Short mmCIF file of C-alpha atoms in Angstrom, two decimals:
data_model
loop_
_atom_site.label_atom_id
_atom_site.label_comp_id
_atom_site.label_asym_id
_atom_site.label_seq_id
_atom_site.Cartn_x
_atom_site.Cartn_y
_atom_site.Cartn_z
CA UNK A 1 109.63 110.33 110.03
CA UNK A 2 107.53 110.27 106.90
CA UNK A 3 104.66 107.77 106.92
CA UNK A 4 104.65 104.83 104.53
CA UNK A 5 101.36 104.28 102.69
CA UNK A 6 101.11 100.87 101.06
CA UNK A 7 99.16 100.59 97.81
CA UNK A 8 96.41 97.98 97.59
CA UNK A 9 94.73 97.92 94.18
CA UNK A 10 91.55 95.84 94.26
CA UNK A 11 91.24 96.09 90.49
CA UNK A 12 91.69 93.78 87.51
CA UNK A 13 93.48 96.42 85.39
CA UNK A 14 96.18 98.00 87.52
CA UNK A 15 99.33 98.85 85.56
CA UNK A 16 101.58 97.97 88.48
CA UNK A 17 100.43 94.58 89.73
CA UNK A 18 98.28 93.12 86.96
CA UNK A 19 95.19 92.55 89.08
CA UNK A 20 96.95 90.22 91.52
CA UNK A 21 94.79 91.46 94.39
CA UNK A 22 91.48 91.74 92.54
CA UNK A 23 89.71 89.11 94.66
CA UNK A 24 88.54 90.01 98.14
CA UNK A 25 90.51 87.26 99.88
CA UNK A 26 93.72 88.07 98.01
CA UNK A 27 93.32 91.77 98.71
CA UNK A 28 92.78 91.23 102.43
CA UNK A 29 95.80 88.96 102.64
CA UNK A 30 97.97 91.47 100.80
CA UNK A 31 96.73 94.34 102.95
CA UNK A 32 97.71 92.44 106.08
CA UNK A 33 101.07 91.66 104.49
CA UNK A 34 101.68 95.35 103.72
CA UNK A 35 100.92 96.24 107.34
CA UNK A 36 103.28 93.50 108.56
CA UNK A 37 106.01 94.88 106.27
CA UNK A 38 105.73 98.25 107.94
CA UNK A 39 103.02 100.20 106.16
CA UNK A 40 101.62 102.86 108.47
CA UNK A 41 98.57 103.16 106.20
CA UNK A 42 97.10 100.83 103.57
CA UNK A 43 95.50 102.69 100.67
CA UNK A 44 92.64 100.63 99.22
CA UNK A 45 91.42 101.50 95.73
CA UNK A 46 88.82 99.90 93.49
CA UNK A 47 89.25 101.94 90.32
CA UNK A 48 92.42 102.25 88.27
CA UNK A 49 93.51 105.80 87.52
CA UNK A 50 96.35 104.84 85.17
CA UNK A 51 96.48 106.79 81.89
CA UNK A 52 93.72 105.58 79.58
CA UNK A 53 91.88 103.57 82.23
CA UNK A 54 88.14 103.02 81.86
CA UNK A 55 85.89 104.43 84.59
CA UNK A 56 84.23 102.00 87.00
CA UNK A 57 80.65 102.39 88.22
CA UNK A 58 80.63 103.54 91.87
CA UNK A 59 78.53 100.54 92.92
CA UNK A 60 81.13 98.18 91.43
CA UNK A 61 83.91 100.14 93.09
CA UNK A 62 82.21 99.80 96.47
CA UNK A 63 81.66 96.07 95.98
CA UNK A 64 85.42 95.72 95.51
CA UNK A 65 86.72 97.84 98.37
CA UNK A 66 84.21 97.82 101.22
CA UNK A 67 84.64 94.14 102.24
CA UNK A 68 88.41 94.61 102.15
CA UNK A 69 88.33 97.80 104.20
CA UNK A 70 85.96 96.23 106.72
CA UNK A 71 88.21 93.24 107.34
CA UNK A 72 91.48 95.16 107.40
CA UNK A 73 90.06 97.74 109.81
CA UNK A 74 88.78 94.90 112.01
CA UNK A 75 92.39 93.70 112.18
CA UNK A 76 93.63 97.09 113.32
CA UNK A 77 95.07 98.27 110.00
CA UNK A 78 94.90 102.02 109.41
CA UNK A 79 93.07 102.46 106.10
CA UNK A 80 92.76 105.15 103.46
CA UNK A 81 90.34 104.82 100.57
CA UNK A 82 91.55 105.81 97.13
CA UNK A 83 88.42 107.08 95.39
CA UNK A 84 86.97 109.87 93.27
CA UNK A 85 83.41 109.12 94.38
CA UNK A 86 81.71 110.68 97.37
CA UNK A 87 79.40 107.71 97.95
CA UNK A 88 82.35 105.33 98.02
CA UNK A 89 84.23 107.60 100.40
CA UNK A 90 81.26 107.77 102.76
CA UNK A 91 80.80 103.99 102.69
CA UNK A 92 84.51 103.47 103.29
CA UNK A 93 84.46 105.77 106.32
CA UNK A 94 81.52 103.78 107.71
CA UNK A 95 83.52 100.59 107.11
CA UNK A 96 86.50 101.88 109.09
CA UNK A 97 88.65 103.98 106.74
CA UNK A 98 90.39 106.91 108.44
CA UNK A 99 91.57 108.78 105.36
CA UNK A 100 90.02 109.80 102.02
CA UNK A 101 92.61 109.87 99.23
CA UNK A 102 90.97 111.71 96.33
CA UNK A 103 93.18 112.05 93.26
CA UNK A 104 90.82 114.69 91.89
CA UNK A 105 90.97 116.92 94.95
CA UNK A 106 87.17 117.10 94.95
CA UNK A 107 86.83 118.05 91.29
CA UNK A 108 85.46 114.73 90.03
CA UNK A 109 82.48 114.60 92.39
CA UNK A 110 80.90 117.84 93.66
CA UNK A 111 79.61 115.99 96.73
CA UNK A 112 83.05 114.90 97.92
CA UNK A 113 83.82 118.07 99.87
CA UNK A 114 80.65 117.65 101.91
CA UNK A 115 81.54 114.04 102.72
CA UNK A 116 85.05 115.04 103.74
CA UNK A 117 83.74 117.88 105.89
CA UNK A 118 81.08 115.75 107.57
CA UNK A 119 83.42 112.84 108.25
CA UNK A 120 86.15 115.05 109.76
CA UNK A 121 88.69 112.54 108.51
CA UNK A 122 92.03 113.30 106.88
CA UNK A 123 91.42 114.30 103.27
CA UNK A 124 94.21 114.09 100.68
CA UNK A 125 93.63 116.49 97.78
CA UNK A 126 95.78 115.74 94.75
CA UNK A 127 96.52 118.08 91.86
CA UNK A 128 94.29 116.94 88.99
CA UNK A 129 93.30 118.21 85.57
CA UNK A 130 91.04 115.46 84.27
CA UNK A 131 90.17 111.78 84.14
CA UNK A 132 92.52 109.10 82.87
CA UNK A 133 91.25 109.28 79.29
CA UNK A 134 91.99 112.99 78.96
CA UNK A 135 94.78 113.92 81.36
CA UNK A 136 97.56 113.33 78.82
CA UNK A 137 96.38 116.20 76.66
CA UNK A 138 96.35 118.51 79.69
CA UNK A 139 100.02 118.10 80.59
CA UNK A 140 100.81 121.61 79.37
CA UNK A 141 102.58 124.09 81.66
CA UNK A 142 104.62 127.25 81.38
CA UNK A 143 105.97 126.63 84.88
CA UNK A 144 104.81 123.35 86.37
CA UNK A 145 105.80 124.18 89.95
CA UNK A 146 104.03 127.52 90.19
CA UNK A 147 100.96 126.29 88.31
CA UNK A 148 100.54 123.14 90.40
CA UNK A 149 101.05 125.25 93.53
CA UNK A 150 98.43 127.77 92.40
CA UNK A 151 95.88 125.12 91.43
CA UNK A 152 96.33 123.24 94.70
CA UNK A 153 95.97 126.49 96.65
CA UNK A 154 92.69 127.11 94.82
CA UNK A 155 91.45 123.65 95.74
CA UNK A 156 92.38 124.17 99.37
CA UNK A 157 90.42 127.43 99.37
CA UNK A 158 87.35 125.74 97.85
CA UNK A 159 87.53 122.79 100.23
CA UNK A 160 87.90 124.87 103.37
CA UNK A 161 85.02 127.11 102.31
CA UNK A 162 82.97 123.91 101.91
CA UNK A 163 83.65 123.02 105.52
CA UNK A 164 86.74 120.80 105.35
CA UNK A 165 88.96 121.68 108.29
CA UNK A 166 92.38 122.87 107.22
CA UNK A 167 93.85 120.69 109.96
CA UNK A 168 92.45 117.64 108.13
CA UNK A 169 93.92 118.52 104.72
CA UNK A 170 96.92 116.94 102.98
CA UNK A 171 98.06 117.98 99.50
CA UNK A 172 99.63 115.88 96.76
CA UNK A 173 101.34 117.39 93.69
CA UNK A 174 99.99 114.55 91.56
CA UNK A 175 103.07 113.04 89.97
CA UNK A 176 102.14 111.31 86.72
CA UNK A 177 98.70 112.89 86.50
CA UNK A 178 98.53 115.35 83.60
CA UNK A 179 102.32 115.53 83.84
CA UNK A 180 105.14 114.64 81.49
CA UNK A 181 108.28 113.05 82.90
CA UNK A 182 110.12 116.36 83.03
CA UNK A 183 107.24 117.84 85.02
CA UNK A 184 107.44 115.03 87.58
CA UNK A 185 111.18 115.39 88.11
CA UNK A 186 110.85 119.16 88.41
CA UNK A 187 108.13 118.86 91.04
CA UNK A 188 110.23 116.42 93.04
CA UNK A 189 113.15 118.84 92.92
CA UNK A 190 110.98 121.68 94.20
CA UNK A 191 108.80 120.12 96.92
CA UNK A 192 109.88 122.90 99.26
CA UNK A 193 107.97 125.34 97.03
CA UNK A 194 104.78 123.99 98.62
CA UNK A 195 105.90 124.75 102.18
CA UNK A 196 104.18 128.12 102.22
CA UNK A 197 100.79 126.40 101.98
CA UNK A 198 101.55 125.08 105.47
CA UNK A 199 99.93 121.72 104.78
CA UNK A 200 101.28 118.17 104.92
CA UNK A 201 102.43 116.85 101.53
CA UNK A 202 102.09 113.31 100.20
CA UNK A 203 104.33 112.07 97.39
CA UNK A 204 103.18 109.25 95.13
CA UNK A 205 105.94 108.30 92.69
CA UNK A 206 105.80 104.53 93.02
CA UNK A 207 106.31 102.60 89.77
CA UNK A 208 105.13 105.52 87.64
CA UNK A 209 106.33 105.88 84.07
CA UNK A 210 108.74 108.74 84.69
CA UNK A 211 110.74 106.54 87.10
CA UNK A 212 111.64 104.27 84.17
CA UNK A 213 113.95 106.99 82.86
CA UNK A 214 116.70 105.85 85.24
CA UNK A 215 116.40 102.18 84.26
CA UNK A 216 117.44 100.10 81.24
CA UNK A 217 114.95 100.31 78.38
CA UNK A 218 113.53 96.81 78.88
CA UNK A 219 113.32 96.90 82.67
CA UNK A 220 110.13 95.56 84.23
CA UNK A 221 107.66 97.63 86.20
CA UNK A 222 108.90 95.94 89.37
CA UNK A 223 112.41 97.25 88.68
CA UNK A 224 111.04 100.71 89.43
CA UNK A 225 110.86 99.86 93.14
CA UNK A 226 114.54 100.65 93.76
CA UNK A 227 114.43 104.18 92.31
CA UNK A 228 111.08 104.64 94.04
CA UNK A 229 112.75 103.92 97.38
CA UNK A 230 115.41 106.52 96.59
CA UNK A 231 112.68 109.04 95.75
CA UNK A 232 111.01 108.19 99.06
CA UNK A 233 114.21 109.10 100.90
CA UNK A 234 114.42 112.39 99.02
CA UNK A 235 110.77 113.07 99.83
CA UNK A 236 111.25 112.46 103.54
CA UNK A 237 114.30 114.71 103.55
CA UNK A 238 112.08 117.38 101.98
CA UNK A 239 109.61 116.94 104.85
CA UNK A 240 106.89 114.87 103.16
CA UNK A 241 104.07 113.70 105.41
CA UNK A 242 103.80 110.37 103.58
CA UNK A 243 104.97 108.44 100.54
CA UNK A 244 102.59 106.16 98.68
CA UNK A 245 104.41 103.00 97.55
CA UNK A 246 103.83 99.49 96.26
CA UNK A 247 106.99 97.96 97.76
CA UNK A 248 106.67 98.76 101.45
CA UNK A 249 109.67 96.62 102.46
CA UNK A 250 112.09 98.47 100.18
CA UNK A 251 110.87 101.87 101.37
CA UNK A 252 110.98 100.87 105.03
CA UNK A 253 114.54 99.57 104.56
CA UNK A 254 115.57 102.83 102.90
CA UNK A 255 114.08 104.79 105.79
CA UNK A 256 115.89 102.56 108.27
CA UNK A 257 119.19 103.45 106.60
CA UNK A 258 118.35 107.14 106.74
CA UNK A 259 117.46 106.91 110.42
CA UNK A 260 120.68 105.06 111.28
CA UNK A 261 122.82 107.65 109.49
CA UNK A 262 120.91 110.50 111.15
CA UNK A 263 121.26 108.90 114.56
CA UNK A 264 124.97 108.23 114.11
CA UNK A 265 125.67 111.78 113.06
CA UNK A 266 123.07 113.39 115.29
CA UNK A 267 121.75 115.26 112.24
CA UNK A 268 118.40 115.87 110.65
CA UNK A 269 117.91 115.81 106.89
CA UNK A 270 120.54 115.14 104.20
CA UNK A 271 124.04 114.15 105.30
CA UNK A 272 127.02 115.99 103.83
CA UNK A 273 128.84 112.82 102.83
CA UNK A 274 132.01 114.66 101.77
CA UNK A 275 132.56 115.76 105.36
CA UNK A 276 132.29 112.27 106.82
CA UNK A 277 135.46 110.42 107.83
CA UNK A 278 136.52 107.63 105.47
#
């Protein structure tokens, strides 16, 4: 079954949780709560990558995340660090992180590939075309699926040539990053197009702007958790390695339903509901 990665933003400017976990104590408590709710991995980030976000100095980023990672790892929580910075990634690994989640796929910091290679940890390379201040202008595609596939394949080639073991690589199509809503939906509908890369795929749709399209106009950000859980089910049916979510409980419940239906019908993947007895 697809892994559930719980989001832990140790930032004052996150679009999704309003800085609720910006303090070290609050972040640790929430990380433990995510694990108790069923998160297989807790993804700790100290810099917001929402559209228009201001960059954070790496030293400030480390001051936010390292104490949290240290304490969560001490409590047996499996940790990934959400960072663009090689120095932060290296410090997080030393503090107990098992995974580097780099939304730039190594493009933002030329030293990141070396850190990933040296650490021999799982490295998640996301499709990326620029920092938060500029990515909106780069959401231009003739065919979003083939172009994202091609650009990710290029990153994989660069990373492996830099010494990152292919067996440690995970790819992420980068929903919401230099993408318009129609691009995000199209990528979700064509996740199987990435199968030929023969790499695990992570899907991060949680609470992103495109999800709001299925909700009433004035719905809150938190209302996006229900459609996110549905997307998580679709992602696991498409074979995703992990889904990155804010509401771990909702996703875990959705997965529990999927598992019960699969077990009852002795099937794998989507159920043909029209063939089931009423």
